[in-house]
Coordinates of N, CA and C in Angstrom, one line a residue:
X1 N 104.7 9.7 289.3 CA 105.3 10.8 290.1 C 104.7 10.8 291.5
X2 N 103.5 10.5 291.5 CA 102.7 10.9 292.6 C 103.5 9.4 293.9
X3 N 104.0 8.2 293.2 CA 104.6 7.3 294.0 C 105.8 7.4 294.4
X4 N 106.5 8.2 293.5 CA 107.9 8.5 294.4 C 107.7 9.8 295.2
X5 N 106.9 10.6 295.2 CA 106.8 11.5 296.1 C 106.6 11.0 297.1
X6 N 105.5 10.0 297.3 CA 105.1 9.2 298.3 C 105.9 8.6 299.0
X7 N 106.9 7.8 298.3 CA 108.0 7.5 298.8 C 109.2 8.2 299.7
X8 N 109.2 8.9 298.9 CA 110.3 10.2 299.5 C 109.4 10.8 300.7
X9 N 108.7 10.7 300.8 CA 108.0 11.5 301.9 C 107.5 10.5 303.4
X10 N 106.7 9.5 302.7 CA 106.5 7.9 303.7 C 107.4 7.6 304.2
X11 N 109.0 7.6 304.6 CA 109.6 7.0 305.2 C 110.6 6.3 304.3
X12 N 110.5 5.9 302.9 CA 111.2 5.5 301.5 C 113.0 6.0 302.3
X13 N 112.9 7.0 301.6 CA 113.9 7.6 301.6 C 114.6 8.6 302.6
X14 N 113.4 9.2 303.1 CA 113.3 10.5 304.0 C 113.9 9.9 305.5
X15 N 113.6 8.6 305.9 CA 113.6 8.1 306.9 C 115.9 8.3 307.3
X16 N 116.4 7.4 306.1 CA 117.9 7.1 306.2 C 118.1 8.7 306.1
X17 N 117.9 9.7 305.5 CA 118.1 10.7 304.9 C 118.3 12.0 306.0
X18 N 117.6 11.8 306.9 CA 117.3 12.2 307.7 C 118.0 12.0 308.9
X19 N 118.3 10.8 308.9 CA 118.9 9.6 310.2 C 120.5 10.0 309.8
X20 N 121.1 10.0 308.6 CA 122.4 10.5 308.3 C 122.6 12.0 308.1
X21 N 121.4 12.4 308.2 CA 121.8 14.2 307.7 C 122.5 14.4 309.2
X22 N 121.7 14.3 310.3 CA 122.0 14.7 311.6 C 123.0 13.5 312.0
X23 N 123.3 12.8 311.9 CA 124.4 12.2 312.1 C 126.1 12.9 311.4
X24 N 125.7 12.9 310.3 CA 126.8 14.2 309.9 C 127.3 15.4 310.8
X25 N 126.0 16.3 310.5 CA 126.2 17.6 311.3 C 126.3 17.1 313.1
X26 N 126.0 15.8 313.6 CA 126.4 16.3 315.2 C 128.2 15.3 315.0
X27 N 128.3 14.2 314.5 CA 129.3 13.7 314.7 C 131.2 14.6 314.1
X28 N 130.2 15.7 312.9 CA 131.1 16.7 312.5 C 131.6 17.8 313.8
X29 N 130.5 18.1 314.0 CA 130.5 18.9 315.2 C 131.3 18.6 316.3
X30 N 131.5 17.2 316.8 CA 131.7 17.0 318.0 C 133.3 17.1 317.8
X31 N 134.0 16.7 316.5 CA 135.3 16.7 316.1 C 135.8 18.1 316.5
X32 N 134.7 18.7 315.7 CA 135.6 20.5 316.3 C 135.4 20.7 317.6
X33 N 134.3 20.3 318.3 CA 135.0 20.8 319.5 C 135.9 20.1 320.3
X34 N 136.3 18.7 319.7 CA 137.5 18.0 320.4 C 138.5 18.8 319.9
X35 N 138.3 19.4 318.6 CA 139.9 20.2 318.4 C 139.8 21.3 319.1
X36 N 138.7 22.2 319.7 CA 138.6 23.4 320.7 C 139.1 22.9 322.1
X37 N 138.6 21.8 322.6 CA 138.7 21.5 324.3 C 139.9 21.1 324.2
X38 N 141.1 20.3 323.1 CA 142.5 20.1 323.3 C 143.1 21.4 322.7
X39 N 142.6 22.0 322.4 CA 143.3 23.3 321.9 C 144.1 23.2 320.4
X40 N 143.8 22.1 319.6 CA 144.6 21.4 318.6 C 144.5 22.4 317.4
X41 N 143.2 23.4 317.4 CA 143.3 24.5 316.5 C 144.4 25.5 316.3
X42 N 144.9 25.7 317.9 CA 146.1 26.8 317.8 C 147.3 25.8 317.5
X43 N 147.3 24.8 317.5 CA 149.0 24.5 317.4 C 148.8 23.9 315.5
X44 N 150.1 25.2 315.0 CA 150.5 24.5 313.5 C 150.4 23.7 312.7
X45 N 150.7 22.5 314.0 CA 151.2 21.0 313.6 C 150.1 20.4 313.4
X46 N 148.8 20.5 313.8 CA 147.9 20.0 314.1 C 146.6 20.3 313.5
X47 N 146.6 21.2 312.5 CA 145.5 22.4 312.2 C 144.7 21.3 311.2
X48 N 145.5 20.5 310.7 CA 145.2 20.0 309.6 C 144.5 18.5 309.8
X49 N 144.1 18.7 311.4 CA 143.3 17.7 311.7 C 142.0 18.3 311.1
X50 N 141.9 19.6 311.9 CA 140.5 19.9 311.0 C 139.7 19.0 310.0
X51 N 140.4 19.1 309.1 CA 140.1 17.9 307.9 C 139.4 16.5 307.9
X52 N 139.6 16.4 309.0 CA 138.7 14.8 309.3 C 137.5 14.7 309.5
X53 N 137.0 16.1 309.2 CA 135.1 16.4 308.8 C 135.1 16.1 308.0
X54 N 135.9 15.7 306.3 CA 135.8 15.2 305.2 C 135.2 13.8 305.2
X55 N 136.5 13.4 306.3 CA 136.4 11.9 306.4 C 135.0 11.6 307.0
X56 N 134.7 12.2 307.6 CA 133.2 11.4 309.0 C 132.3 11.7 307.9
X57 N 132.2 13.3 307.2 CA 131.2 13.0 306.4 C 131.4 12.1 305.2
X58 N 132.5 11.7 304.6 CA 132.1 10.6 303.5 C 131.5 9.4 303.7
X59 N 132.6 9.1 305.6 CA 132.3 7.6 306.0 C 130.2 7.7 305.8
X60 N 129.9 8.6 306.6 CA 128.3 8.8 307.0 C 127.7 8.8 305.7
X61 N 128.2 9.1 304.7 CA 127.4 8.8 303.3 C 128.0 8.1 302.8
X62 N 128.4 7.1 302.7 CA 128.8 5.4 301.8 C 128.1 4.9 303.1
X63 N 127.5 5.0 303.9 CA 126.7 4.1 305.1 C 125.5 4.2 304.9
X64 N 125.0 5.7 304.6 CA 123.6 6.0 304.6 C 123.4 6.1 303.1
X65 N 124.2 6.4 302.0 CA 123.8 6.3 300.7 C 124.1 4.3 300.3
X66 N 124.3 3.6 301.2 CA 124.1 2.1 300.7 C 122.7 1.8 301.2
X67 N 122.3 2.3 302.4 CA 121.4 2.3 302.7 C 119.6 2.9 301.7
X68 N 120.1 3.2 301.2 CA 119.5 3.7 299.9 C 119.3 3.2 298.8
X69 N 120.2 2.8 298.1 CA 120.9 2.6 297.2 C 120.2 1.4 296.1
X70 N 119.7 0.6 296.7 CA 118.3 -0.2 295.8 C 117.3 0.4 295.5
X71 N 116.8 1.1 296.4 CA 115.6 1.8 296.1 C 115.6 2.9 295.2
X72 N 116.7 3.6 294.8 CA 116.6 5.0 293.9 C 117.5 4.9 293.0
X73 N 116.5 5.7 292.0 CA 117.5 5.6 290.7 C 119.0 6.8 291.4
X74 N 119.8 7.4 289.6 CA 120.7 7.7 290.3 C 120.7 9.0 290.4
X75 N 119.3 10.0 290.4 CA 119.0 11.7 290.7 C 118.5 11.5 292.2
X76 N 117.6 9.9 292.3 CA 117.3 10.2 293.6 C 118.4 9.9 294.4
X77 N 119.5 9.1 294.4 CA 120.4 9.0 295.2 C 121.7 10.4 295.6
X78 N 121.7 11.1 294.4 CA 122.3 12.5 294.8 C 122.1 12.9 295.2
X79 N 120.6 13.4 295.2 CA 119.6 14.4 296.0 C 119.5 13.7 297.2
X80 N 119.4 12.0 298.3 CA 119.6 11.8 299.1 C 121.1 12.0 299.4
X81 N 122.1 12.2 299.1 CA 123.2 12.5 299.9 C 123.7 13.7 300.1
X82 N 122.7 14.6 299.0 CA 123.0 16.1 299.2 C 121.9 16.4 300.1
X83 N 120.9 16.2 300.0 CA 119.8 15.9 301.4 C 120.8 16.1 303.0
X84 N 121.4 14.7 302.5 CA 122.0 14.1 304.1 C 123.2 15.4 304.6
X85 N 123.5 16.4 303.5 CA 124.4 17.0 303.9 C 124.2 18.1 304.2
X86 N 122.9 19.0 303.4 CA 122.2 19.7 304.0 C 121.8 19.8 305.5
X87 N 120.9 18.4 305.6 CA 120.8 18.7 307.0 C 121.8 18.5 308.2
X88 N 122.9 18.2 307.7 CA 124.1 17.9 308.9 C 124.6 18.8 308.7
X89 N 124.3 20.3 307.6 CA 125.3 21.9 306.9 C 124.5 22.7 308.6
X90 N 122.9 22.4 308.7 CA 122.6 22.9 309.2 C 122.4 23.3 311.1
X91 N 123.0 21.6 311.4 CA 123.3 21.4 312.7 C 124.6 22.1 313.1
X92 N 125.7 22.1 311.8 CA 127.0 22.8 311.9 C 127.0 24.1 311.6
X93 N 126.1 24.7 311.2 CA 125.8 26.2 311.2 C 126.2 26.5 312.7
X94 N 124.8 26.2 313.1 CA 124.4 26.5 314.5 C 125.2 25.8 315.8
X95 N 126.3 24.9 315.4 CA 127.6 24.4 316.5 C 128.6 25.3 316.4
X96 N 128.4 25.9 315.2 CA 129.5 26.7 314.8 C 129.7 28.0 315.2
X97 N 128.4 28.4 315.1 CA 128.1 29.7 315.8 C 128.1 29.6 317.5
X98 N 128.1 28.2 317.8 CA 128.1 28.6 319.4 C 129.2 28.8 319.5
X99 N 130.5 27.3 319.0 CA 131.6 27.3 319.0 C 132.3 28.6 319.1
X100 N 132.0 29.7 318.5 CA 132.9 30.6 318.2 C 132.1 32.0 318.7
X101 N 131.3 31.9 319.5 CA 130.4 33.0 320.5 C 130.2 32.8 321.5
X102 N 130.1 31.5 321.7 CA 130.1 31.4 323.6 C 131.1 30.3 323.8
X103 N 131.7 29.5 323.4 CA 132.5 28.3 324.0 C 134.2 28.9 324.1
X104 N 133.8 29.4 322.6 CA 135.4 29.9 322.5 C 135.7 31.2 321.5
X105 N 134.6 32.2 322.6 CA 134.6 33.7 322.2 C 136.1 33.9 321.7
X106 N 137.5 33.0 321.7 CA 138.8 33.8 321.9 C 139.1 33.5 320.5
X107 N 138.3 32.3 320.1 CA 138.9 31.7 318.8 C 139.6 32.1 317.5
X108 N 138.5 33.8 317.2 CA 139.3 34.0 316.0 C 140.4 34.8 316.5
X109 N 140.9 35.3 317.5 CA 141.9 36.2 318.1 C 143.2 35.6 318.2
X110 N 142.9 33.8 318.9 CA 144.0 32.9 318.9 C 144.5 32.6 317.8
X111 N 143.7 32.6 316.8 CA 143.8 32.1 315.3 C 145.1 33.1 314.9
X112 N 144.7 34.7 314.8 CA 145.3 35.1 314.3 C 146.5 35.3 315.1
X113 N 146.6 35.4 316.4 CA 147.9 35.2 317.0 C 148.9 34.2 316.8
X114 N 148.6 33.1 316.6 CA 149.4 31.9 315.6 C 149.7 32.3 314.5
X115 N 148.6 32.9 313.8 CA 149.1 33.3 312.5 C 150.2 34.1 312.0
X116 N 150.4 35.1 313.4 CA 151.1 36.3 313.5 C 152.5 35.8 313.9
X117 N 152.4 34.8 315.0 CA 153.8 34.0 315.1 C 154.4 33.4 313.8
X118 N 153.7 32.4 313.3 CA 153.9 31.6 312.1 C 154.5 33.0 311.0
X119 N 153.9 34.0 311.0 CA 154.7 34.9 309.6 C 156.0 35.8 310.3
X120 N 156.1 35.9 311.4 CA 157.1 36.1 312.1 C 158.3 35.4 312.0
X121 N 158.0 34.1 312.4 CA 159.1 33.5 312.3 C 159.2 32.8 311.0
X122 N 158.8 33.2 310.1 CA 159.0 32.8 308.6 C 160.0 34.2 307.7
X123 N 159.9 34.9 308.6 CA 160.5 36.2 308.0 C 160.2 37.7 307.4
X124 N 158.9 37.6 307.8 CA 157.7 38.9 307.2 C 158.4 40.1 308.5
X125 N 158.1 41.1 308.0 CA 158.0 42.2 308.4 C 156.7 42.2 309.2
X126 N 156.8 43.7 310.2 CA 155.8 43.4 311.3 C 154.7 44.3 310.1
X127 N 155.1 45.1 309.0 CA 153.7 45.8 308.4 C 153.4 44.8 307.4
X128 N 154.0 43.6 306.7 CA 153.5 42.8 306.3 C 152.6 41.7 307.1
X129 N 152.9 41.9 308.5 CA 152.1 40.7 309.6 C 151.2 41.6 309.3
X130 N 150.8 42.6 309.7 CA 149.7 43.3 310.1 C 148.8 43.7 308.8
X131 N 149.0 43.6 307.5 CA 148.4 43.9 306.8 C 147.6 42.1 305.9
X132 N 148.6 41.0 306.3 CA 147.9 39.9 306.2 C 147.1 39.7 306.8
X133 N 147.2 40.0 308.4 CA 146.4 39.3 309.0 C 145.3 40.3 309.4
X134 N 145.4 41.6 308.9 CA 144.1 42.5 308.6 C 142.9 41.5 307.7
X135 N 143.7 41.0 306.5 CA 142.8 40.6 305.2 C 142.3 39.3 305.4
X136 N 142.9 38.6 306.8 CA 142.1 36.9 307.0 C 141.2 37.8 308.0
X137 N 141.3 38.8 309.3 CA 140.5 39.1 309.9 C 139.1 39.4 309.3
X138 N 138.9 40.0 307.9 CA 137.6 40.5 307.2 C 137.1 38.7 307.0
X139 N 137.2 37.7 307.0 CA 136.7 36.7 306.7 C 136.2 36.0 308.3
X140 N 137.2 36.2 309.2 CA 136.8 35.4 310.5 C 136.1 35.9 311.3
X141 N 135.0 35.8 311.0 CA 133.8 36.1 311.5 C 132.6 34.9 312.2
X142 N 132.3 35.0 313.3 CA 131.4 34.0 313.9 C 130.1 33.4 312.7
X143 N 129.6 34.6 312.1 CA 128.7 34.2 311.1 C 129.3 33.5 309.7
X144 N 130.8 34.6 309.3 CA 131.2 33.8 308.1 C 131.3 32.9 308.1
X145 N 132.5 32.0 309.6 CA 133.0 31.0 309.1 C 132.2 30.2 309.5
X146 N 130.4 30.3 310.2 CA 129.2 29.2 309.8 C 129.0 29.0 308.6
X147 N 129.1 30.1 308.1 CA 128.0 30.4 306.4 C 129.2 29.0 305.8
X148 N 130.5 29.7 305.9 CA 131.3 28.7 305.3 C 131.4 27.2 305.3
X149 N 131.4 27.0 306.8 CA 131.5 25.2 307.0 C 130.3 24.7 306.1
X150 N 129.1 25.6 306.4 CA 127.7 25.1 305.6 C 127.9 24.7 304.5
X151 N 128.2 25.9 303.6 CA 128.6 25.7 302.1 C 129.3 24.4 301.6
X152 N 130.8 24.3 302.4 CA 131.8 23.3 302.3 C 131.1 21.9 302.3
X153 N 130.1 21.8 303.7 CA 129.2 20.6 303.8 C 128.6 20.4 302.6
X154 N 127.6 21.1 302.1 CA 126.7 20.9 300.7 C 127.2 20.6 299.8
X155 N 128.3 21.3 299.8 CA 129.6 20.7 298.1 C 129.5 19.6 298.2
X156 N 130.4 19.6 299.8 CA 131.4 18.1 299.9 C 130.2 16.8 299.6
X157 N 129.7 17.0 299.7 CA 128.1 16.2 299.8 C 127.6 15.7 298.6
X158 N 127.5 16.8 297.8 CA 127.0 16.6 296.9 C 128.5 16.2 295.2
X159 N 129.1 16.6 295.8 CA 130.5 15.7 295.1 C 130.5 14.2 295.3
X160 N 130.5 14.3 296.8 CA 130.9 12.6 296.9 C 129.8 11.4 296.7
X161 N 128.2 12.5 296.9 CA 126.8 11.8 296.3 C 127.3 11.4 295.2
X162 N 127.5 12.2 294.4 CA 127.9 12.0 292.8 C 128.5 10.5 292.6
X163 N 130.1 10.9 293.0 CA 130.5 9.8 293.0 C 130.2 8.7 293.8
X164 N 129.7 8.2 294.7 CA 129.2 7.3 295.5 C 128.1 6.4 294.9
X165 N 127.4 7.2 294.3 CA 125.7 6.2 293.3 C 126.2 5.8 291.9
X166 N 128.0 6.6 291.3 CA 128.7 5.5 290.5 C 128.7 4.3 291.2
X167 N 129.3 3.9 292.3 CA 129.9 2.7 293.1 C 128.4 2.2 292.9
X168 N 127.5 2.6 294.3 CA 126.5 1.9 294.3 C 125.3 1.9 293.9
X169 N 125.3 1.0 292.7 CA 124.2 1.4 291.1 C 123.1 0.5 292.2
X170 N 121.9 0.9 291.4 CA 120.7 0.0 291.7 C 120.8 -1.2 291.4
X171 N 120.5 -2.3 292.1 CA 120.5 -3.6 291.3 C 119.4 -3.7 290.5
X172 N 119.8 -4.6 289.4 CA 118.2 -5.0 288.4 C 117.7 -5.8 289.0

């Protein structure tokens, strides 16, 4: 026991783990605010770029969990990809919070003004606009939607850990 601690702590593990956590959370980061500085969040068509934090974080853990991947059995290899996601949950906390308090105080306002077009021209009534987009307003909050990306990161993380240390077993 006392050698894999060692390990995990010396540089073993901690070193990649570390190297990919924050590689996550800043290369995540930087996506959203390419979708803030082109404005790609307000338009419809485009929302669903969002989603390509999925992708950067899987790519960044099949990189940094191969990087691993001889040396740990298959608890230590979860716990290094949930590791890696943790600390990239944590750099997106705090991007997130700027994102949406100082870069782009208008964010959750624009949000819901798309939202308000989008049910408009779908056919809602103006007391059904107004009472939807009352009940997304209770969630869009500078702190929630940190708390949230966080969360999302640690799942997403530790799902695709999972699956990822099937793919890449220790060799004998």
């Amino acid at each position: 026991l006392k050698i894999k601690i060692h390990k995990f702590h010396n540089g073993g593990i901690m070193k990649p783990t570390l190297k990919y956590g924050i590689l996550i959370g800043i290369l995540c980061s930087v996506w959203t605010y390419i979708m803030g500085i082109f404005n790609w969040y307000m338009d419809p068509a485009l929302q669903f770029l969002f989603w390509v934090v999925v992708i950067i974080q899987l790519v960044v853990l099949v990189v940094g969990l191969k990087k691993t991947a001889n040396e740990n059995t298959y608890g230590q290899q979860v716990w290094a990809g949930t590791l890696m996601s943790i600390i990239g949950s944590i750099i997106i906390f705090a991007t997130s919070l700027i994102f949406t308090t100082l870069i782009f105080p208008n964010y959750f306002m624009e949000l819901q003004e798309m939202h308000r077009q989008i049910l408009l021209e779908s056919g809602k009534s103006s007391d059904e606009i107004e009472m939807l987009i009352n009940q997304m307003s209770l969630t869009q909050t500078p702190f929630l939607q940190a708390l949230f990306g966080m969360f999302g990161t640690i799942v997403t993380g530790l799902i695709i850990s999972l699956i990822l240390r099937g793919i890449f077993k220790k060799k004998a």
